[in-house]
CSV table of C-alpha atoms and ligand atoms in Angstrom, one decimal:
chain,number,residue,atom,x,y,z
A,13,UNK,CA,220.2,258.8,222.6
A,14,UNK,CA,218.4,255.9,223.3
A,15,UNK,CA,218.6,251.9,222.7
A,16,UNK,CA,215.6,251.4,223.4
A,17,UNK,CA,216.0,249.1,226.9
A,18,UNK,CA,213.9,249.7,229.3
A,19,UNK,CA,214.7,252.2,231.5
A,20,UNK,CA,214.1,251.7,235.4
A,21,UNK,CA,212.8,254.3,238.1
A,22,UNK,CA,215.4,254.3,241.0
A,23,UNK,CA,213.6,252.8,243.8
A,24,UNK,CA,212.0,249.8,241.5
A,25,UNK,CA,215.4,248.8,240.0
A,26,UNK,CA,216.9,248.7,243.7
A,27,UNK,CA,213.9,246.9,244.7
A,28,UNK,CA,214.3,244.1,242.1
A,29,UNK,CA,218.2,244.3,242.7
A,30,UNK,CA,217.3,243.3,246.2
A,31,UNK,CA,214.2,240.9,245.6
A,32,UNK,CA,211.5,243.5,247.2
A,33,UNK,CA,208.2,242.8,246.5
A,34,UNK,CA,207.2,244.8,243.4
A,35,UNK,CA,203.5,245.5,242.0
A,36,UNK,CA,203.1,246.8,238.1
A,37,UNK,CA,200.9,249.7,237.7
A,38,UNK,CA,199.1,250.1,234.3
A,39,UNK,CA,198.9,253.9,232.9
A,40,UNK,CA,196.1,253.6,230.3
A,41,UNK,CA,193.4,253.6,233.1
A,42,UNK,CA,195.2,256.9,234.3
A,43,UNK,CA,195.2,258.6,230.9
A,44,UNK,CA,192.7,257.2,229.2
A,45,UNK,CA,190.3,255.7,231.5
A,46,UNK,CA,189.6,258.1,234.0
A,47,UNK,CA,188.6,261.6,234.0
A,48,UNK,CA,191.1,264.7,234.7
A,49,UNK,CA,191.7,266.2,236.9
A,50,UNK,CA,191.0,262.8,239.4
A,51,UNK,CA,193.3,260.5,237.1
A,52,UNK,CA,196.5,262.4,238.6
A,53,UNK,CA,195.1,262.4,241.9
A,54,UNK,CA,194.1,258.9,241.6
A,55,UNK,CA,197.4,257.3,240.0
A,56,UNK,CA,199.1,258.7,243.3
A,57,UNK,CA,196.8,256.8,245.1
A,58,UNK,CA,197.2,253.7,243.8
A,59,UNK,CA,201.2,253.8,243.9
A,60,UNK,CA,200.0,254.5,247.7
A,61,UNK,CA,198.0,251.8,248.2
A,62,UNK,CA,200.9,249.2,247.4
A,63,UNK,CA,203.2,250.9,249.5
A,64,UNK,CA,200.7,250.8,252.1
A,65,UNK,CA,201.0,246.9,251.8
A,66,UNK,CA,204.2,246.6,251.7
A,67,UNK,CA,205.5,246.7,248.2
A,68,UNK,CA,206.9,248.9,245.7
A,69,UNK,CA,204.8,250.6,242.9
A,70,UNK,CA,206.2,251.0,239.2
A,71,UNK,CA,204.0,252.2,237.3
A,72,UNK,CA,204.7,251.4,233.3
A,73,UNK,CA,204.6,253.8,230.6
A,74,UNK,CA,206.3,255.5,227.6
A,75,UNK,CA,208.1,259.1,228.1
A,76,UNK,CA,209.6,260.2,224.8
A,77,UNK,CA,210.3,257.4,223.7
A,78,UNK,CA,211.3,255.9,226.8
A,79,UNK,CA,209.2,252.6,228.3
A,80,UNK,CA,209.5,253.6,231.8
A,81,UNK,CA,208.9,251.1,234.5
A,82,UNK,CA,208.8,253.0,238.3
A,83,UNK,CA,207.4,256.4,236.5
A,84,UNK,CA,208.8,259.0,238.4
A,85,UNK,CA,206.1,262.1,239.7
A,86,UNK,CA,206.6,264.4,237.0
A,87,UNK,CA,206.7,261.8,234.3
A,88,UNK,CA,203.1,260.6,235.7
A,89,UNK,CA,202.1,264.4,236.0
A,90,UNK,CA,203.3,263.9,232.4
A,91,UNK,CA,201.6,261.2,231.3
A,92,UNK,CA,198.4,262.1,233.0
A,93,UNK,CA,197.8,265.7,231.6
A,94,UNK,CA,199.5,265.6,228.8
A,95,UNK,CA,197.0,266.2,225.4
A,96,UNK,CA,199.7,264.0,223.2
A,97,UNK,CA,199.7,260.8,225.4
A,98,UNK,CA,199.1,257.7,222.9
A,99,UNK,CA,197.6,254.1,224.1
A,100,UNK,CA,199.9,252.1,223.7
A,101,UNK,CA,199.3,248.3,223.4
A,102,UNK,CA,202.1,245.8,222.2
A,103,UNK,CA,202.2,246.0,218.9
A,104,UNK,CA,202.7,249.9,219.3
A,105,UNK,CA,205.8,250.3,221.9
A,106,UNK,CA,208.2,250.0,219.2
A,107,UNK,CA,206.9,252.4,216.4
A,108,UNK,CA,205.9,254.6,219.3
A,109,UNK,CA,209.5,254.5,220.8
A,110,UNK,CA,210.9,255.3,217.5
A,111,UNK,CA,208.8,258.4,217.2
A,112,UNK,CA,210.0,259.4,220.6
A,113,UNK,CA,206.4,259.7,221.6
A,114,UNK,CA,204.5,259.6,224.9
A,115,UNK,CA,202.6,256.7,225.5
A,116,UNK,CA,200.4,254.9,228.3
A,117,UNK,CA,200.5,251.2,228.1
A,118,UNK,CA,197.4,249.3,228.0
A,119,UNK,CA,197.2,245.6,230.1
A,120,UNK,CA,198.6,243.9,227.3
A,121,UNK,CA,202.0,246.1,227.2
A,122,UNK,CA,201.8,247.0,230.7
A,123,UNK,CA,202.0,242.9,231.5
A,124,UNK,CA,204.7,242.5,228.7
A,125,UNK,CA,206.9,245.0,229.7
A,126,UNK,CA,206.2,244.1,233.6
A,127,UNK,CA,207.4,240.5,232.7
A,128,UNK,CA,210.6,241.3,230.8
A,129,UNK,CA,211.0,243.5,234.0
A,130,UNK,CA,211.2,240.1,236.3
A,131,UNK,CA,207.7,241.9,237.9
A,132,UNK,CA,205.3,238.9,239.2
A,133,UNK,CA,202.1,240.9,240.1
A,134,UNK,CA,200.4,243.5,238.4
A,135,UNK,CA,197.2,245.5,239.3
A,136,UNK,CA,194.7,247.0,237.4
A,137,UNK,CA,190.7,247.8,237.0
A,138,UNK,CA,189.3,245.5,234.4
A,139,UNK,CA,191.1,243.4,231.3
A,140,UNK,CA,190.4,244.3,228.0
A,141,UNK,CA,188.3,241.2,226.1
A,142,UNK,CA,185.8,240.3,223.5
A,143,UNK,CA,183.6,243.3,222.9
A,144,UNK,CA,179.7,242.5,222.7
A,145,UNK,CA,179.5,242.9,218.5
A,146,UNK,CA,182.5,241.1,217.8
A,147,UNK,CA,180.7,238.2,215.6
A,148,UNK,CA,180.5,241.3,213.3
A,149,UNK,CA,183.7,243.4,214.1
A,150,UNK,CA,186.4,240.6,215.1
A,151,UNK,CA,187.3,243.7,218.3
A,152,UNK,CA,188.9,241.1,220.6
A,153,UNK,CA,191.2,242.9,223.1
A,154,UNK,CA,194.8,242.4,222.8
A,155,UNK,CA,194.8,242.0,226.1
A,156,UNK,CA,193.6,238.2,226.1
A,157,UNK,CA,196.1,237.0,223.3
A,158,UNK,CA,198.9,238.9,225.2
A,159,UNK,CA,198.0,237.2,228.7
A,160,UNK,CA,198.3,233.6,227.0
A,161,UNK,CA,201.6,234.4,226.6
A,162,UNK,CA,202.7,236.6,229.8
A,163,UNK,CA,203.9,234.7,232.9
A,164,UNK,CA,202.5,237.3,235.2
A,165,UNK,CA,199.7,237.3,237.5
A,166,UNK,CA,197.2,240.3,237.5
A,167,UNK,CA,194.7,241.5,240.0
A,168,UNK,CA,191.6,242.8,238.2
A,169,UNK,CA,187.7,242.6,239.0
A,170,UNK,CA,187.1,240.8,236.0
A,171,UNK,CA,186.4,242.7,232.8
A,172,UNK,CA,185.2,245.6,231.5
A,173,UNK,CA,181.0,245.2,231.6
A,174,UNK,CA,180.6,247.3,228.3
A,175,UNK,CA,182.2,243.5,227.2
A,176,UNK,CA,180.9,240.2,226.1
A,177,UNK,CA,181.8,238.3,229.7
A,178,UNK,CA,181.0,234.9,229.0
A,179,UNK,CA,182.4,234.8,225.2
A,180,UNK,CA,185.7,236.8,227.1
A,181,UNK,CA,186.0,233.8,229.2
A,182,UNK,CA,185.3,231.2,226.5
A,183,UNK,CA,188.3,233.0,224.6
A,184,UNK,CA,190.3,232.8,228.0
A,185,UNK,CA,189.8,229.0,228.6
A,186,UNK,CA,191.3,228.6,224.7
A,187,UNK,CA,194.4,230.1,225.4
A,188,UNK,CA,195.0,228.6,228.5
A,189,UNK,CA,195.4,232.0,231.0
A,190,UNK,CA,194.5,230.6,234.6
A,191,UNK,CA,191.3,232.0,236.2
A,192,UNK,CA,190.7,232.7,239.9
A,193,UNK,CA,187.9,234.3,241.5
A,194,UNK,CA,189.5,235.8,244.9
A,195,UNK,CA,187.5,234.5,247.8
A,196,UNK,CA,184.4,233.9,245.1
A,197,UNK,CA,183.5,231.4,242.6
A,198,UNK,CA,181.8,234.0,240.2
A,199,UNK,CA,183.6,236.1,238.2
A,200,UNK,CA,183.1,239.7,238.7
A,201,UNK,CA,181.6,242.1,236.2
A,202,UNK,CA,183.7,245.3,236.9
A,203,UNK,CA,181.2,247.9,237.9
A,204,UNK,CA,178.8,244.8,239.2
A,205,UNK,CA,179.9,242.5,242.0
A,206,UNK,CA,178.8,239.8,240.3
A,207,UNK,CA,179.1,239.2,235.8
A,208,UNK,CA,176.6,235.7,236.7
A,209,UNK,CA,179.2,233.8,235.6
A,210,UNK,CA,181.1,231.1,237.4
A,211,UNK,CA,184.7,229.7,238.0
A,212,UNK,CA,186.2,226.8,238.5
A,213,UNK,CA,188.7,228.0,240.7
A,214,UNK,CA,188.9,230.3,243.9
A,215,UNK,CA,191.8,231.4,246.2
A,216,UNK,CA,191.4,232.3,249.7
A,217,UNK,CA,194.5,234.5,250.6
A,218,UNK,CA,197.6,236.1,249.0
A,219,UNK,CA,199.7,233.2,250.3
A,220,UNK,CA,197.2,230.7,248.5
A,221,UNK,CA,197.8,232.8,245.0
A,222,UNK,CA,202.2,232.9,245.8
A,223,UNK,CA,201.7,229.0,246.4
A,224,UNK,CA,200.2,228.5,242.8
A,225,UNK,CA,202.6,231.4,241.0
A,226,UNK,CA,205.3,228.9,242.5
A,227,UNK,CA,203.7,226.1,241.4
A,228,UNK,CA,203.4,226.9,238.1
A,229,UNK,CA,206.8,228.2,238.2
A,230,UNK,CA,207.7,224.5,239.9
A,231,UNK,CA,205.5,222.5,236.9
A,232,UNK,CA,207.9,224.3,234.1
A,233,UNK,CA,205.0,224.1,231.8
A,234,UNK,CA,203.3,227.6,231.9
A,235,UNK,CA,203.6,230.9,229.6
A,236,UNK,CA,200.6,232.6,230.6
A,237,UNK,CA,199.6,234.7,232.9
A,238,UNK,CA,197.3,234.2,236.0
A,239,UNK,CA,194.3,236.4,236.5
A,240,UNK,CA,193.2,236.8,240.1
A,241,UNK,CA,189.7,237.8,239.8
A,242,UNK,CA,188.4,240.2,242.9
A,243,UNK,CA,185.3,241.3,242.8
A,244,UNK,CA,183.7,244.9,244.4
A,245,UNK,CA,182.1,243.8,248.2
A,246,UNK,CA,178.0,243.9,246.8
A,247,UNK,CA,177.1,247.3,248.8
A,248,UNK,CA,180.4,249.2,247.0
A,249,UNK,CA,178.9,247.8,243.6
A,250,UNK,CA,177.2,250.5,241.0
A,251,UNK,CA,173.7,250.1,241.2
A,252,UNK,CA,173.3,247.4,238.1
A,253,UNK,CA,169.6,249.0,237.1
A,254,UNK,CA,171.8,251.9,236.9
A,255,UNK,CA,174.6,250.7,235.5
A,256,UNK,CA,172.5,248.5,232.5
A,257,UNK,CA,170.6,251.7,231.6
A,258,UNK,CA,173.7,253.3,231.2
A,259,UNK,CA,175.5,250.7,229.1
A,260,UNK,CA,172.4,250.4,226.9
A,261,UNK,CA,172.6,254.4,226.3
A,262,UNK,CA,176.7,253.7,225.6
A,263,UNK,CA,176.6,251.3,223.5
A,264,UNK,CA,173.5,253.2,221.3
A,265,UNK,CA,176.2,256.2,220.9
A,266,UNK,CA,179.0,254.3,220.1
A,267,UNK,CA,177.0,253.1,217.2
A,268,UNK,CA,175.7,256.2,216.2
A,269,UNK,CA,178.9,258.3,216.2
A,270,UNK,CA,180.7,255.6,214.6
A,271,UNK,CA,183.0,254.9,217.3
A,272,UNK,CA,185.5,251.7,217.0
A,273,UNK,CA,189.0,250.1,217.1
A,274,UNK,CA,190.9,251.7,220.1
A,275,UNK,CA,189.0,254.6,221.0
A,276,UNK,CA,185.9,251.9,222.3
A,277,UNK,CA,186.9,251.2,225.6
A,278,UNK,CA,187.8,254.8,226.4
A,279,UNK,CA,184.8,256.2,224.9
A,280,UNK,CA,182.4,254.1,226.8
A,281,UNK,CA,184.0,254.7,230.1
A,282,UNK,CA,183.8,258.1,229.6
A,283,UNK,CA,180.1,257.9,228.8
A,284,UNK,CA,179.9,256.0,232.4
A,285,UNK,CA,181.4,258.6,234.2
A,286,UNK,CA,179.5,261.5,232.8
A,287,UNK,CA,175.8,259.5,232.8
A,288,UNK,CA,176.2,258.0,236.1
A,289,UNK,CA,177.4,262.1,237.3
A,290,UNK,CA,180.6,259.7,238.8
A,291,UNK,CA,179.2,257.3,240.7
A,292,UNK,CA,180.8,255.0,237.9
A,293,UNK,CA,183.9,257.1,238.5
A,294,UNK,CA,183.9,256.2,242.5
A,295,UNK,CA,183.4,253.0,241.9
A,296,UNK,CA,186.3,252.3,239.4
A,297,UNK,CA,188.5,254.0,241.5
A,298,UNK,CA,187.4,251.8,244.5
A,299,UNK,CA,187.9,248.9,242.2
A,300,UNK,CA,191.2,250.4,241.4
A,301,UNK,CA,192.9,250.7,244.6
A,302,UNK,CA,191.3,247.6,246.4
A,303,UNK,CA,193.0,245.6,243.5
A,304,UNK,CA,196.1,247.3,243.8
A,305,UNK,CA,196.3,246.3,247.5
A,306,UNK,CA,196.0,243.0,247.0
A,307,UNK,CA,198.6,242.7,244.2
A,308,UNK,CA,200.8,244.2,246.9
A,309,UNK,CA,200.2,241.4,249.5
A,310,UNK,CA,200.4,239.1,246.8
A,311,UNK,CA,204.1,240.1,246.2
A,312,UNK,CA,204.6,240.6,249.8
A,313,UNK,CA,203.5,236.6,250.3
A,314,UNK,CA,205.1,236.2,247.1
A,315,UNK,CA,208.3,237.0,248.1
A,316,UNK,CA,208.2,235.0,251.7
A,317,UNK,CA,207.6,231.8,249.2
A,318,UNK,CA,209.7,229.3,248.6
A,319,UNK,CA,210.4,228.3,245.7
A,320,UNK,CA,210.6,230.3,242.0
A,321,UNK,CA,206.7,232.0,242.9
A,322,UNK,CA,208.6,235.1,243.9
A,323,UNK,CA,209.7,238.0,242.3
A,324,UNK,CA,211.7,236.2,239.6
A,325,UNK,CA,208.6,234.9,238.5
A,326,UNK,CA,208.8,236.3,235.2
A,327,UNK,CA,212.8,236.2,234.6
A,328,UNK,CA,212.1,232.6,234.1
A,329,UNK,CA,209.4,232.6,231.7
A,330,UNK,CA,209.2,230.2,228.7
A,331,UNK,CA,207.3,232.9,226.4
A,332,UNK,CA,208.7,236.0,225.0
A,333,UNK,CA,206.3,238.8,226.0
A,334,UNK,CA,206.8,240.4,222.5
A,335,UNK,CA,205.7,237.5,220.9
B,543,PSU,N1,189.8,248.9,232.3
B,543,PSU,C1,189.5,250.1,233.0
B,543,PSU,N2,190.0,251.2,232.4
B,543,PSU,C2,190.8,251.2,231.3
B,543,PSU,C3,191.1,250.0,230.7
B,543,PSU,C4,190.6,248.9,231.2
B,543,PSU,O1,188.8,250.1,234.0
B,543,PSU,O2,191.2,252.3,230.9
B,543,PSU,C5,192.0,250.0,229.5
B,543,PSU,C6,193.1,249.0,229.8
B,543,PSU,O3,194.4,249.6,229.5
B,543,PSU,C7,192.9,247.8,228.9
B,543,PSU,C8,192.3,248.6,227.7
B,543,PSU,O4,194.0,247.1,228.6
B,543,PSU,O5,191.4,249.5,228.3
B,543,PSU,C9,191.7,247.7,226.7
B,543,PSU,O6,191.5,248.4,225.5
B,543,PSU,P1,191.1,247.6,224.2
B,543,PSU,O7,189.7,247.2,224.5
B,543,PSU,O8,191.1,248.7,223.1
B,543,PSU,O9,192.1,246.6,224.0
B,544,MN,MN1,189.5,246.7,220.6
């Protein structure tokens, strides 16, 4: 029977026993936000891209119940095939875990969970945020609320561009969640090097983004989270003609089948990859494992810190990630 704690894969709970750089893995992007049969494929190559810089993977998700942080291979097989395989943001872990169901966990519970793990990095494609008709619909990922209150830095290229960029942004400055363009002062727009919008801040190396995780672990005052925003080199970029063509099309179908709530983001990422005939798909997986290798060096420099930066980042944290 379970109590519902969160249960740890072997080699991430020896890892944080033993202060080993660690790197959260989200598992929406696998079952929901890529196509089969690459997602498998792909999730495999993501846990070997941290290795490859020197830290551990642990992927996050729900297995009958379970929340699972360091998925094991068959619970990822699992989880990536599976027909029954809910997303699962915050607000759902807990019915979801009474159900005994299976469940990939979105930015916002992958980030809780990863916190309440004592995980300080965590990589993933694009955050949820404020989609582009949300003067009318109030759809406002719960990503953004959840960051405001999640001590943990994640690696991203920005957000999704079926979003509203500069109102996601807006919403970010309100809640306070840091913002850091990695080597760049403009934020990314996920498929597209650049969104055209600008930050105040950049960073110029993993040490740089350990030295303000331990600041803001030094300064006692934070809850939030710290996105590190790391944008596509401009010749790996989708084609934006492309890529605004195809976002028109998406966002015309999503109107006229009546698409909403939680099956949005999914929907119009699978429109991508089957309108662009992949190249969207190359691109996010690109996106994907470049961010996931530089969440890895950021715990690798995050470790060799002094100070509370390192992997105890989020033991210490002021905000409960459940709210
Ligand atoms: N970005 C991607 N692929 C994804 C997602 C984001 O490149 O699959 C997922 C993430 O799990 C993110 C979620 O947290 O979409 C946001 O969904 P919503 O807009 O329903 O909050
Ligand atoms: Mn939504």
């Amino acid at each position: 029977m379970s109590d519902f704690q969160i249960r740890y894969g072997a080699e991430v709970a020896a890892a944080l026993r033993t202060g080993r750089p660690v790197v959260a893995c989200e598992s929406t992007i696998v079952s929901h936000g890529l196509p089969r049969p690459d997602n498998l494929r792909v999730a495999r190559e993501i846990e070997r891209a941290v290795r490859n810089n020197g830290a551990v993977p642990a992927t996050i998700g729900m297995v009958a119940g379970d929340i699972v942080v360091g998925l094991d291979d068959d619970q990822l097989t699992r989880l990536a095939t599976s027909d029954t395989v809910v997303k699962l943001s915050v607000r759902d872990l807990a019915v979801a875990a009474a159900r005994g169901a299976d469940g990939a966990t979105t930015v916002a519970a992958t980030s809780a969970v990863a916190a309440a793990a004592g995980i300080g990095v965590f990589a993933t494609g694009g955050l949820g945020g404020v989609h582009r008709e949300a003067a009318q619909t109030f759809d406002e990922s719960a990503d953004l609320v959840t960051l405001a209150r999640t001590p943990i830095a994640v690696v991203c290229a920005g957000v999704k561009s079926i979003l509203d960029t500069g109102a996601t942004l807006e919403r970010l400055e309100t809640l306070g969640v840091t913002v850091v363009g990695y080597r760049t002062r403009r934020f990314p727009g996920f498929f597209i090097t650049d969104s055209g919008f600008e930050l105040d801040w950049s960073v110029d190396s993993p040490e740089q983004v350990a030295t303000t995780l331990a600041a803001r672990a030094g300064q006692g005052v934070h809850s939030g989270a710290v996105i590190v925003a790391n944008p596509l080199p401009p010749d790996e970029q989708l084609d934006p003609e492309l890529h605004d063509r195809t976002l028109a099309d998406g966002l015309a179908r999503l109107d006229r089948e009546g698409v909403t709530g939680k099956a949005v983001t999914p929907f119009l990422l699978a429109h991508f990859h089957s309108a662009t005939a992949g190249a969207s798909l190359a691109v996010n997986v690109r996106i994907i494992l470049r961010n996931a290798a530089l969440a890895a060096r950021i715990a690798v420099a995050a470790t060799t810190t002094a100070g509370e930066g390192g992997p105890d980042h989020g033991r210490h944290r002021t905000g409960r990630a459940d709210g």
